[in-house]
Structure formats: structure tokens, C-alpha cells
XYZ file of C-alpha atoms in Angstrom:
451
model
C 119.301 61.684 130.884
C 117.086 63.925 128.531
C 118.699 65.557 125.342
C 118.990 69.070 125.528
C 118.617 71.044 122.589
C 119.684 75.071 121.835
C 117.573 78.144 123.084
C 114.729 79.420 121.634
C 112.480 82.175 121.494
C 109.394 80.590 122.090
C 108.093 76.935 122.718
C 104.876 76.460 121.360
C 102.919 73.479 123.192
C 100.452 71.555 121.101
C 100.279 71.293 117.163
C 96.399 71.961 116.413
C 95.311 74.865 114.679
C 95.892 77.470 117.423
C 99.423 75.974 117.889
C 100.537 75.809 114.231
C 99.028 79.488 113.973
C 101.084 80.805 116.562
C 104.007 79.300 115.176
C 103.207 79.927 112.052
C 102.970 84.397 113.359
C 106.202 84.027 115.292
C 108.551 82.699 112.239
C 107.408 84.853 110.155
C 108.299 87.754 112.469
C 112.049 86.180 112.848
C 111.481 84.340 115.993
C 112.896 81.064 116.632
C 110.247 78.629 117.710
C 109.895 74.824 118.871
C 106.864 73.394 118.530
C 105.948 70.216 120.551
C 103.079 67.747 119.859
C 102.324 64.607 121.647
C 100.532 62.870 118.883
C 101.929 61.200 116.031
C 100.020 64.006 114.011
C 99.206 67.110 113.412
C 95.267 68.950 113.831
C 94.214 68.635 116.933
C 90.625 67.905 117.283
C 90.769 67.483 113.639
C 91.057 64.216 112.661
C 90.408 62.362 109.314
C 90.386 59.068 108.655
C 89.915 56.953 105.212
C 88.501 53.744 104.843
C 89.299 51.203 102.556
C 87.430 52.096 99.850
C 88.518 55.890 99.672
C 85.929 57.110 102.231
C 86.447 60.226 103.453
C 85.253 60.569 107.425
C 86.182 63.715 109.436
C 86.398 62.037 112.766
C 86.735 65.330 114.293
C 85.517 69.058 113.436
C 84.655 69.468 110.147
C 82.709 72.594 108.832
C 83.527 76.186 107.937
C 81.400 78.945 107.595
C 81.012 82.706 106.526
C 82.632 84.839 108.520
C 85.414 82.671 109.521
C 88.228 84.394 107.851
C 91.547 82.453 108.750
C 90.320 79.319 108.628
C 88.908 80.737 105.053
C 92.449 82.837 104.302
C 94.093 79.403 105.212
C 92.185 77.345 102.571
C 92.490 79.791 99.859
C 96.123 79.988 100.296
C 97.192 76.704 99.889
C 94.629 75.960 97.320
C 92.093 73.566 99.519
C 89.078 72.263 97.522
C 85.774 72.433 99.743
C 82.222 71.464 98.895
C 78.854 72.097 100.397
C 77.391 70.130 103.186
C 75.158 67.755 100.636
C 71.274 69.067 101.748
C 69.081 67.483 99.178
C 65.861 66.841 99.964
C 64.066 68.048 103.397
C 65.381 68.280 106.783
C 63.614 66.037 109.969
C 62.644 68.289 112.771
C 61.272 65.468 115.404
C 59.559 67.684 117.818
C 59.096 64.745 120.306
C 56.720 62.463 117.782
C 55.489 65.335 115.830
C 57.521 64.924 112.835
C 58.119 68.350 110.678
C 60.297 69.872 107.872
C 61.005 72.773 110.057
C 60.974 74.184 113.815
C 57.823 75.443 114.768
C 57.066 79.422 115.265
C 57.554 78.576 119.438
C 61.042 77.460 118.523
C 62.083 80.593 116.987
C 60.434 83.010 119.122
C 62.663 81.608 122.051
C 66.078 81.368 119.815
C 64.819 85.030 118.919
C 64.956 85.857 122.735
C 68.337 83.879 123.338
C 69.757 86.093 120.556
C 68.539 89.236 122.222
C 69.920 88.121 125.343
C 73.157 87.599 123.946
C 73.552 90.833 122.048
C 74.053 92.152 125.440
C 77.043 90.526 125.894
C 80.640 91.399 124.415
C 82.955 88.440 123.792
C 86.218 89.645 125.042
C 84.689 90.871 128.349
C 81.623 89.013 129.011
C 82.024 89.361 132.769
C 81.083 93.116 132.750
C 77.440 92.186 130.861
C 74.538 93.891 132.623
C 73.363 90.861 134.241
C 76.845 88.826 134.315
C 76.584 87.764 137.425
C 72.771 86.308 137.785
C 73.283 85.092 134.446
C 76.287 83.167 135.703
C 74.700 81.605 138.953
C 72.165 80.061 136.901
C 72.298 77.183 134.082
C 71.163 77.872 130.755
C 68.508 75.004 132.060
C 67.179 76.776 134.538
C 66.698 79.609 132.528
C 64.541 78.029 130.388
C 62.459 76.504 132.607
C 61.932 79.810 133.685
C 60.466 80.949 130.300
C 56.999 80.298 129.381
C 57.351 78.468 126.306
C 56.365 74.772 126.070
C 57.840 71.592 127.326
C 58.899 70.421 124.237
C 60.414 74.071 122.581
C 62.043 73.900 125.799
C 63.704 70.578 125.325
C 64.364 70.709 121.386
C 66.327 74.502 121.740
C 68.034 72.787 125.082
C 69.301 69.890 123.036
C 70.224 71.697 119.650
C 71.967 75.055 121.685
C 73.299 72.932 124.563
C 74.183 69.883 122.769
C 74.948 71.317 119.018
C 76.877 73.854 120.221
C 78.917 73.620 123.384
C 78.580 69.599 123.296
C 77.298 69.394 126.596
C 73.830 69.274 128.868
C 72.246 72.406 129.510
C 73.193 72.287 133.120
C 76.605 72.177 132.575
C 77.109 75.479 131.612
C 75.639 78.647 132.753
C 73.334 80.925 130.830
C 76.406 83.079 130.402
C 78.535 80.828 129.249
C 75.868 80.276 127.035
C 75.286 83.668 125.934
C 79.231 84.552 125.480
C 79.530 81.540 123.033
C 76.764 82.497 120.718
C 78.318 86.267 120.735
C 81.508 84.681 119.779
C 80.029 83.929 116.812
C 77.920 87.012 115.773
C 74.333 85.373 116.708
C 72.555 81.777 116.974
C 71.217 81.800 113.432
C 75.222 81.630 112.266
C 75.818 78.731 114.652
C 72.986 76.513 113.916
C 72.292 77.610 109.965
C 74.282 75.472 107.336
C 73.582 77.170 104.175
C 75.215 80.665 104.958
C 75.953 79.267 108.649
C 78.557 77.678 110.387
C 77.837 74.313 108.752
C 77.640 75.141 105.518
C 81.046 73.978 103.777
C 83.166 70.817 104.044
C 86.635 70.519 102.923
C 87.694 68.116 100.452
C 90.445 65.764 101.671
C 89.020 66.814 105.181
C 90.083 69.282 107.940
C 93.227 67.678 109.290
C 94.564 68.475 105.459
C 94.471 72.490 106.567
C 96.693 71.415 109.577
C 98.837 69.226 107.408
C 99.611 71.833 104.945
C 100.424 74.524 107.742
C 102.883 71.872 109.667
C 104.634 71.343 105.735
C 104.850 75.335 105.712
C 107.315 74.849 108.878
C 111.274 74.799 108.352
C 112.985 71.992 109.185
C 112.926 70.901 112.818
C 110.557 73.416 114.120
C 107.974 70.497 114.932
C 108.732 67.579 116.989
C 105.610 64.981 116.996
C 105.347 61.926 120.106
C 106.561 64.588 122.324
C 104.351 64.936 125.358
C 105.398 68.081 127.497
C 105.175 66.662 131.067
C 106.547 70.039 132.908
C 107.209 73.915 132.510
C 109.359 75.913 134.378
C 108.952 79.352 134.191
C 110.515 82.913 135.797
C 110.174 86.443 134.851
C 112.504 86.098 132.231
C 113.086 82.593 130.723
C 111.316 78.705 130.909
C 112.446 75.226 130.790
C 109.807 72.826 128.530
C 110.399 68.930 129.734
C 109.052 66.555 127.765
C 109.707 62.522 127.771
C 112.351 62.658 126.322
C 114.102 66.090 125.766
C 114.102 69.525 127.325
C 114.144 73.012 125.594
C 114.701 76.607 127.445
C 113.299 79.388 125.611
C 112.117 83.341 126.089
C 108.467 82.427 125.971
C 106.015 79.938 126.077
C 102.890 79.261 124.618
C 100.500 76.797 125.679
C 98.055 75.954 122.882
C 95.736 73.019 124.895
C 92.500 72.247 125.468
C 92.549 73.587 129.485
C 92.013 69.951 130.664
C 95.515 68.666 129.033
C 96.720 72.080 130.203
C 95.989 71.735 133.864
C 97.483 68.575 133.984
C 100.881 70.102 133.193
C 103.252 70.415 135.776
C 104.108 73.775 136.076
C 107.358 75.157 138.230
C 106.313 77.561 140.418
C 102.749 76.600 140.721
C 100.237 78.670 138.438
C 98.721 81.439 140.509
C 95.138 80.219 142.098
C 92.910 81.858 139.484
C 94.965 80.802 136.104
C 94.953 77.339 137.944
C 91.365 77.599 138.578
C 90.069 79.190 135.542
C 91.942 75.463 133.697
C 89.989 73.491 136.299
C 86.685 74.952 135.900
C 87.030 74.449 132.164
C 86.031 70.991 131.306
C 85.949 69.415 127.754
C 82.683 68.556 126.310
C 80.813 64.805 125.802
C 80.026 64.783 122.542
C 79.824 61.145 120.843
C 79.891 61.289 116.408
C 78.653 58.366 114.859
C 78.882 57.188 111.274
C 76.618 54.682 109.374
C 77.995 53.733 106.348
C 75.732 52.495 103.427
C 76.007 52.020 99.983
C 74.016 54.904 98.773
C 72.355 58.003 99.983
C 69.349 56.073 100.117
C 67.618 58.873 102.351
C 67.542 61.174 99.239
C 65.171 58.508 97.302
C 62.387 59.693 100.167
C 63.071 63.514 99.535
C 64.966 63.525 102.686
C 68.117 65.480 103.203
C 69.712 63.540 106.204
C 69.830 66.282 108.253
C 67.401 65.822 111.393
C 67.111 67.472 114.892
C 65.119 66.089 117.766
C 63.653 66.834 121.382
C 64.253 63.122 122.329
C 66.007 60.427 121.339
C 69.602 59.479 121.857
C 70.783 61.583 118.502
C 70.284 65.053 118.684
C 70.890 65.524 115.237
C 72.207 64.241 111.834
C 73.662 65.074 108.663
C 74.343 63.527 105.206
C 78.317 63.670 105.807
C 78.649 61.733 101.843
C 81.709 63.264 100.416
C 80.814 64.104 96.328
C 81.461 61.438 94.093
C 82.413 58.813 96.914
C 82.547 54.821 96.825
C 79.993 55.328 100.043
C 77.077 57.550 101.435
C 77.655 58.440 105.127
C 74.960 59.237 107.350
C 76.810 60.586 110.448
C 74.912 61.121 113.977
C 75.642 63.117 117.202
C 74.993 62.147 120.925
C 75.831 65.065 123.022
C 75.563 65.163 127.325
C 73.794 62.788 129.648
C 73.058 60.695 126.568
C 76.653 60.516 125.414
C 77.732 60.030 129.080
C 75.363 56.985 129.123
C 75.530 55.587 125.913
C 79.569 55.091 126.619
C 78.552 53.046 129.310
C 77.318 50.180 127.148
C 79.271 48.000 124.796
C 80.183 48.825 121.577
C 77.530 46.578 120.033
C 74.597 48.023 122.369
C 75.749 51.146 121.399
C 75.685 50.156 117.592
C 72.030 49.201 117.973
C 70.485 51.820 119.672
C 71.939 54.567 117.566
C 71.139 52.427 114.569
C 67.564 52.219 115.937
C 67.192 55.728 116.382
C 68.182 56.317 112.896
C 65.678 53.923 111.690
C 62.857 55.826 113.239
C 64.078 58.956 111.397
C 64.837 57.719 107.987
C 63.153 54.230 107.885
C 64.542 50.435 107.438
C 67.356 51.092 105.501
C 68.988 52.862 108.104
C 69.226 50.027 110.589
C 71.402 48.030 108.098
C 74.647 49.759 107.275
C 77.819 48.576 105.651
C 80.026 49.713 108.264
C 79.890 51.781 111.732
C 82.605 54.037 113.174
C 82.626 55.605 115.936
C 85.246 58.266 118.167
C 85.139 58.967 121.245
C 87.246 61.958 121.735
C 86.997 61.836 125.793
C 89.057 58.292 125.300
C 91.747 60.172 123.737
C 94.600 60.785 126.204
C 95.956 64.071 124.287
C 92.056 65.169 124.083
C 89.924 64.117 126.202
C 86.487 65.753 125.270
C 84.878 67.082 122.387
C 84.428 69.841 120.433
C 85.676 71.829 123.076
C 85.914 73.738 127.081
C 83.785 75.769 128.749
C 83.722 77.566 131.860
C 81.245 75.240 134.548
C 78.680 77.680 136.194
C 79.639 79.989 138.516
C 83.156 80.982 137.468
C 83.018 82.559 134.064
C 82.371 86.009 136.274
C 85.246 85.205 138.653
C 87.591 82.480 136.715
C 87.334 83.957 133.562
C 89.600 86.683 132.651
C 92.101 84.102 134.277
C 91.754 82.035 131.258
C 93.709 83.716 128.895
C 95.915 86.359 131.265
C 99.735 85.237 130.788
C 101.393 83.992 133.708
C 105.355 85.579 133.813
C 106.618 84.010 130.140
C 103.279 81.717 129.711
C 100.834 82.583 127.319
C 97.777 80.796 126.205
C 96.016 79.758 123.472
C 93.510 77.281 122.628
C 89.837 77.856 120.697
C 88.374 78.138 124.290
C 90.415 81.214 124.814
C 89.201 83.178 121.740
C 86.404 85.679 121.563
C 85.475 85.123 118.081
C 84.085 81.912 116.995
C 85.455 80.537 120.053
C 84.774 76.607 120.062
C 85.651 76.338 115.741
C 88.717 76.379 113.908
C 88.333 80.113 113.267
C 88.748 81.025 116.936
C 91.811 78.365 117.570
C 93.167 80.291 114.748
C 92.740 83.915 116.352
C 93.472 82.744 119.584
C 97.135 81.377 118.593
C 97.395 84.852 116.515
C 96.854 86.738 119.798
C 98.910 84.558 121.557
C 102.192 84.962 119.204
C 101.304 89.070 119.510
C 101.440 88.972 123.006
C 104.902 87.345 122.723
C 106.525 89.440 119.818
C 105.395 92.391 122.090
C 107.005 90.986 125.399
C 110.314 90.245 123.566
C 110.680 93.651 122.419
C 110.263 94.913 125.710
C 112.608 92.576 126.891
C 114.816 93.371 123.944
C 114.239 97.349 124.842
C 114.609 96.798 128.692
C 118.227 95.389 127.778
């Protein structure tokens, strides 16, 4: 029989950071709040592990940027140490052979007339756009074919929007899609820049430290980890939360998943057929991270940086990832889409080798060789399953979307891919877990009025 614990006002599904920061709102308003998490940990898609010799490797998300202001307001206040991405030396830009220290004119003229494109578009309502519905019917691939720029432009801003960005192919997601994420952040220059962009700072000790400090903020009891919810019932007024091995009735509920986990709930009555469909048409991405490990930054001896994009190849990009004054140098790669799809399909040793290869041809011998290699595949996780995060398949953002984030009776959502400001980052898991908890304080006082 499952343990039944006291009422609350609100049970908050899922400790990452849009969880934690809808808890977070809600006690410090007076609510009472449960939090559930199925892992043994807090974060979310933030994940950092250690090796043995002090290594730090963020497994998971790992920048912040200007402009992100509660991720920022978050560090600050408990006193987080962060350090620039290392860039020393010159990028790679591999323009399919061509090898350069920067993308060519082509390839900013057509990020130029993305960004224009997307200025049309306003994140919390990107349905009503001028062209939201051709835009939606089409992939952000078969936009670009439609454009006149070269094969190769083409293929490199495919990979590094597609891929870097929404960790996906670019026919998995519709030009809309497309163009709403970018507006989420301000513009494409913020997204892809590191130096006053989104990859510009690391934190020391690595993300998940953010998380842990939050979940240490929490009174006693208000978290409860290797819980997995497996049902909600709702009403008009109240909910039941089931999980393995307990159940909790409270006011409200928010659920603060990735849509996948979120769709796999069982809810009681059924969601209405557009929340339902909006969580099915909003698949987690395939991105693969890699990290070499070596003994030095050796790449810095040739003047090179470590950071690389390319129109082919298996790695769409790279960065130095060495934490300051570490035992190790990390060179970490990404595999995003079709090639992440079909580099899982190999074994771990294939795999090894041709991403080991690939680094080779962009930074020479020494690459081939490392120490150690880790890899994490996020779509193996059972509490994840996809990387860095959700978006809308093509077709629906139009007609599923505003279903995405509308509350259903007491169920709220929250979740980066609900947020319309930096949605995808830490900054909009943040501000989507702060509109969640507003949407709840509000219905509670109308409740609290209506009685």
C-alpha cells in the first residue's frame, strides 16, 4: 500500500532548474510545496561528473551568457565562481576542406537574413507571425534550399543553427520553430557568439552546483529524490500525485519535464487532445557530447583555440572544455542529428575511433591519442531521454503550440521548452518555473477569494 503523506499546496514534478525555481517562488510566497524527483540528484539536464584526478566534465549544459539574468542572479547569490570558455589561439572553421579562421562573407549574409526573418517573430506568440503558417509547413531545410546561397553555406549554417542550437537535423523542425528559438534569445549572433554570447562563461565546480545550492536552499522535506511520479489525478479543484512509492494530494500541480517524460505520465482524466498533442509533437533532441581527455592543451602549442565548426564530418563543432588550473586538458566534441542517430548505432569503440579521427583531421596527431574518452548519451537516460532540449516537429507549432504551456484544471507547466526567453538554456527553465509558480499563487487566491 503507498504511504500517504499531508496536503499541500502545490506538487512540483521534476527537480531541474525550472522545478527548483518554481519551488523555490512558491515558499517564499508561504505556500507549502512537495517537490518530487526521480533521480538520485538534483539539475536536470545538468550533470557534472569528476574524474579521478579532479577533472571537472559538465556532462550536460554548461554555459551562461549575457542577458541571462536568473541563471546570472542565481550565481551571484550564492557566491558561484565562473570562468571564461578558454579561447586561446584561433578558431577552425572547416568549410567542407577549405580550412579557415572564420566563416566566410556567404555565411553571414544568410545568418544576417535568418536574423531578419526572425525579428518578425515574437516569442510568446509566435503563431500570429506574418507568415506563421507557411513558415510552419516547411523545414528550416527546405528553406534553405530555397535560398540562393551555396551548397556548402547551406550545409555549414544547417549544421551550426540546426545542430548547435536545437540539437537536431534541419528537417526536424520547421523554419518557425526555427525562427521562434533564435527570438527567444534576442538574435543568432547571441546564440552562436561565445565571447559576449551564449557560450561565453563556464561555472566553476560546474552547472549541477547552481542546482545543488538551490535544492540546499529548500526546508526540510520539501524534496524527495528516487521518486518517479507514475500518475496525476486532477479536478477543478484539487490532484492526487502517485509515485512508486507514495502519494500526495495538493491544490496545484506543476509539471516541470521535458514534454517526452511528461507525456508519458498517466494523467486522470485524460489531458484534453491539444495539451496531449502539443507533449507528443515535442520530441527531445539527439545530441551526442564527447570528451577527449589529454594531458595538455596541446592544441594551443599550434595557435589553435579548440573551438572548430564544420560543413561535414561527424562533429559539428568543438571546444577547449579545460577547466583553469586542471590535472587535464579536455577537448570536448558534439554530434548532433542523423549523425548522432547513426553514430549510436555502432559500438562504443567504433564510436571512439571515428570521433577520435575526426578530431585528428582538425587538430592533428595528437588528437587521436587521448588519455581517456567519455561519453553521455542523454537519449539513454530514462528520466531524460534527449538532449539539450524539445521542440515542436513541423506542422504543429501554429496549431499545437499555445497548448504547450496552457494549464489544464490544477496542472501547470513548466520546463525550458515552455519559456519564451532563452527557451532551450538554463535561463528560460528558470523563467518558465517563475511563470509557472505565478500562475499558481494567482489561482490559489482566487480559490482562496471564491471561498
Amino acid at each position: 500500500m503507498l504511504e500517504r503523506h499531508r496536503h499541500h499546496d502545490v506538487v512540483v514534478i521534476g527537480a531541474g532548474f525550472a522545478g527548483l525555481g518554481a519551488a523555490r517562488d512558491l515558499l517564499r510566497a508561504g505556500a507549502s510545496v512537495q517537490l518530487l524527483e526521480a533521480r538520485g540528484r538534483v539539475g536536470g539536464r545538468a550533470f557534472t561528473r569528476y574524474l579521478s584526478d579532479g577533472t571537472q566534465l559538465d556532462l550536460g549544459g554548461q554555459w551562461i551568457g549575457p542577458t541571462q539574468e536568473l541563471i546570472l542572479e542565481l550565481v551571484e547569490h550564492y557566491g558561484v565562481e565562473t570562468y571564461p570558455t578558454p579561447q586561446i589561439g584561433d578558431p577552425v572553421v572547416d568549410m567542407g576542406g577549405e580550412r579557415l579562421t572564420s566563416p566566410p562573407a556567404e555565411v553571414d549574409a544568410l545568418l544576417e537574413d535568418i536574423d531578419l526573418l526572425a525579428l518578425q517573430v515574437t516569442p510568446e506568440r509566435p503563431w500570429d507571425a506574418p507568415e506563421a503558417r507557411a513558415w510552419d509547413q516547411q523545414t528550416f531545410a527546405s528553406w534553405l534550399v530555397g535560398t540562393e546561397y551555396s551548397e556548402t553555406t547551406i550545409r555549414y549554417v544547417a549544421r551550426i543553427v540546426s545542430g548547435g542550437l536545437l540539437a537536431g537535423a534541419p528537417s526536424e523542425a520547421s523554419l518557425l520553430e526555427t525562427l521562434f528559438y533564435i527570438a527567444s534569445a534576442g538574435g543568432i549572433r547571441p546564440l552562436l557568439g561565445y565571447e559576449g554570447g551564449a557560450q561565453q562563461t563556464r561555472i566553476t565546480g560546474g552547472a549541477q552546483i547552481v542546482a545543488e545550492h538551490m535544492a540546499s536552499d529548500l526546508p526540510p522535506g520539501v524534496l524527495r529524490l528516487n521518486e518517479p511520479v507514475t500518475s496525476v489525478e486532477y479536478g477543478s479543484t484539487d490532484a492526487r500525485v502517485t509515485t512508486t512509492t507514495h502519494a500526495y494530494t495538493a491544490d496545484r500541480v506543476i509539471v516541470a519535464l521535458p514534454p517526452t517524460l511528461a507525456a508519458r505520465l498517466r494523467f486522470d482524466p485524460a489531458l484534453p487532445p491539444l495539451n496531449d498533442g502539443a507533449l507528443q509533437r515535442t520530441p527531445a533532441g539527439s545530441a551526442l557530447k564527447v570528451h577527449a581527455i589529454h594531458s595538455e592543451p596541446f592544441w594551443r602549442d599550434q595557435g589553435l583555440s579548440g573551438v572548430s565548426t564544420s560543413a561535414t564530418g561527424v562533429l559539428t563543432e568543438t571546444v577547449d572544455n579545460t577547466p583553469p588550473g586542471g590535472p587535464s586538458a579536455v577537448l570536448t566534441g558534439f554530434v548532433y542529428g542523423e549523425e548522432a542517430v547513426l553514430l549510436r548505432a555502432r559500438p562504443l569503440e567504433e564510436r571512439r575511433r571515428i570521433v577520435l579521427e575526426r578530431m585528428a583531421d582538425l587538430f592533428g596527431d595528437r588528437a587521436r591519442s587521448p588519455e581517456d574518452y567519455v561519453e553521455f548519451d542523454w537519449m539513454g537516460e530514462q528520466w531524460t531521454r534527449g538532449c539539450f532540449s524539445g521542440h515542436m516537429v513541423p506542422g504543429t507549432t501554429v496549431t499545437f503550440g499555445p497548448a504547450l504551456r496552457t494549464p489544464v484544471e490544477v496542472v501547470h507547466w513548466a520546463g525550458t521548452e515552455t519559456a519564451t526567453r532563452w527557451n532551450g538554456y538554463f535561463d528560460g527553465a528558470l523563467s518558465s518555473g517563475r511563470r509557472a509558480a505565478a500562475e499558481v499563487r494567482a489561482s490559489l487566491d482566487d480559490q482562496v477569494s471564491e471561498e
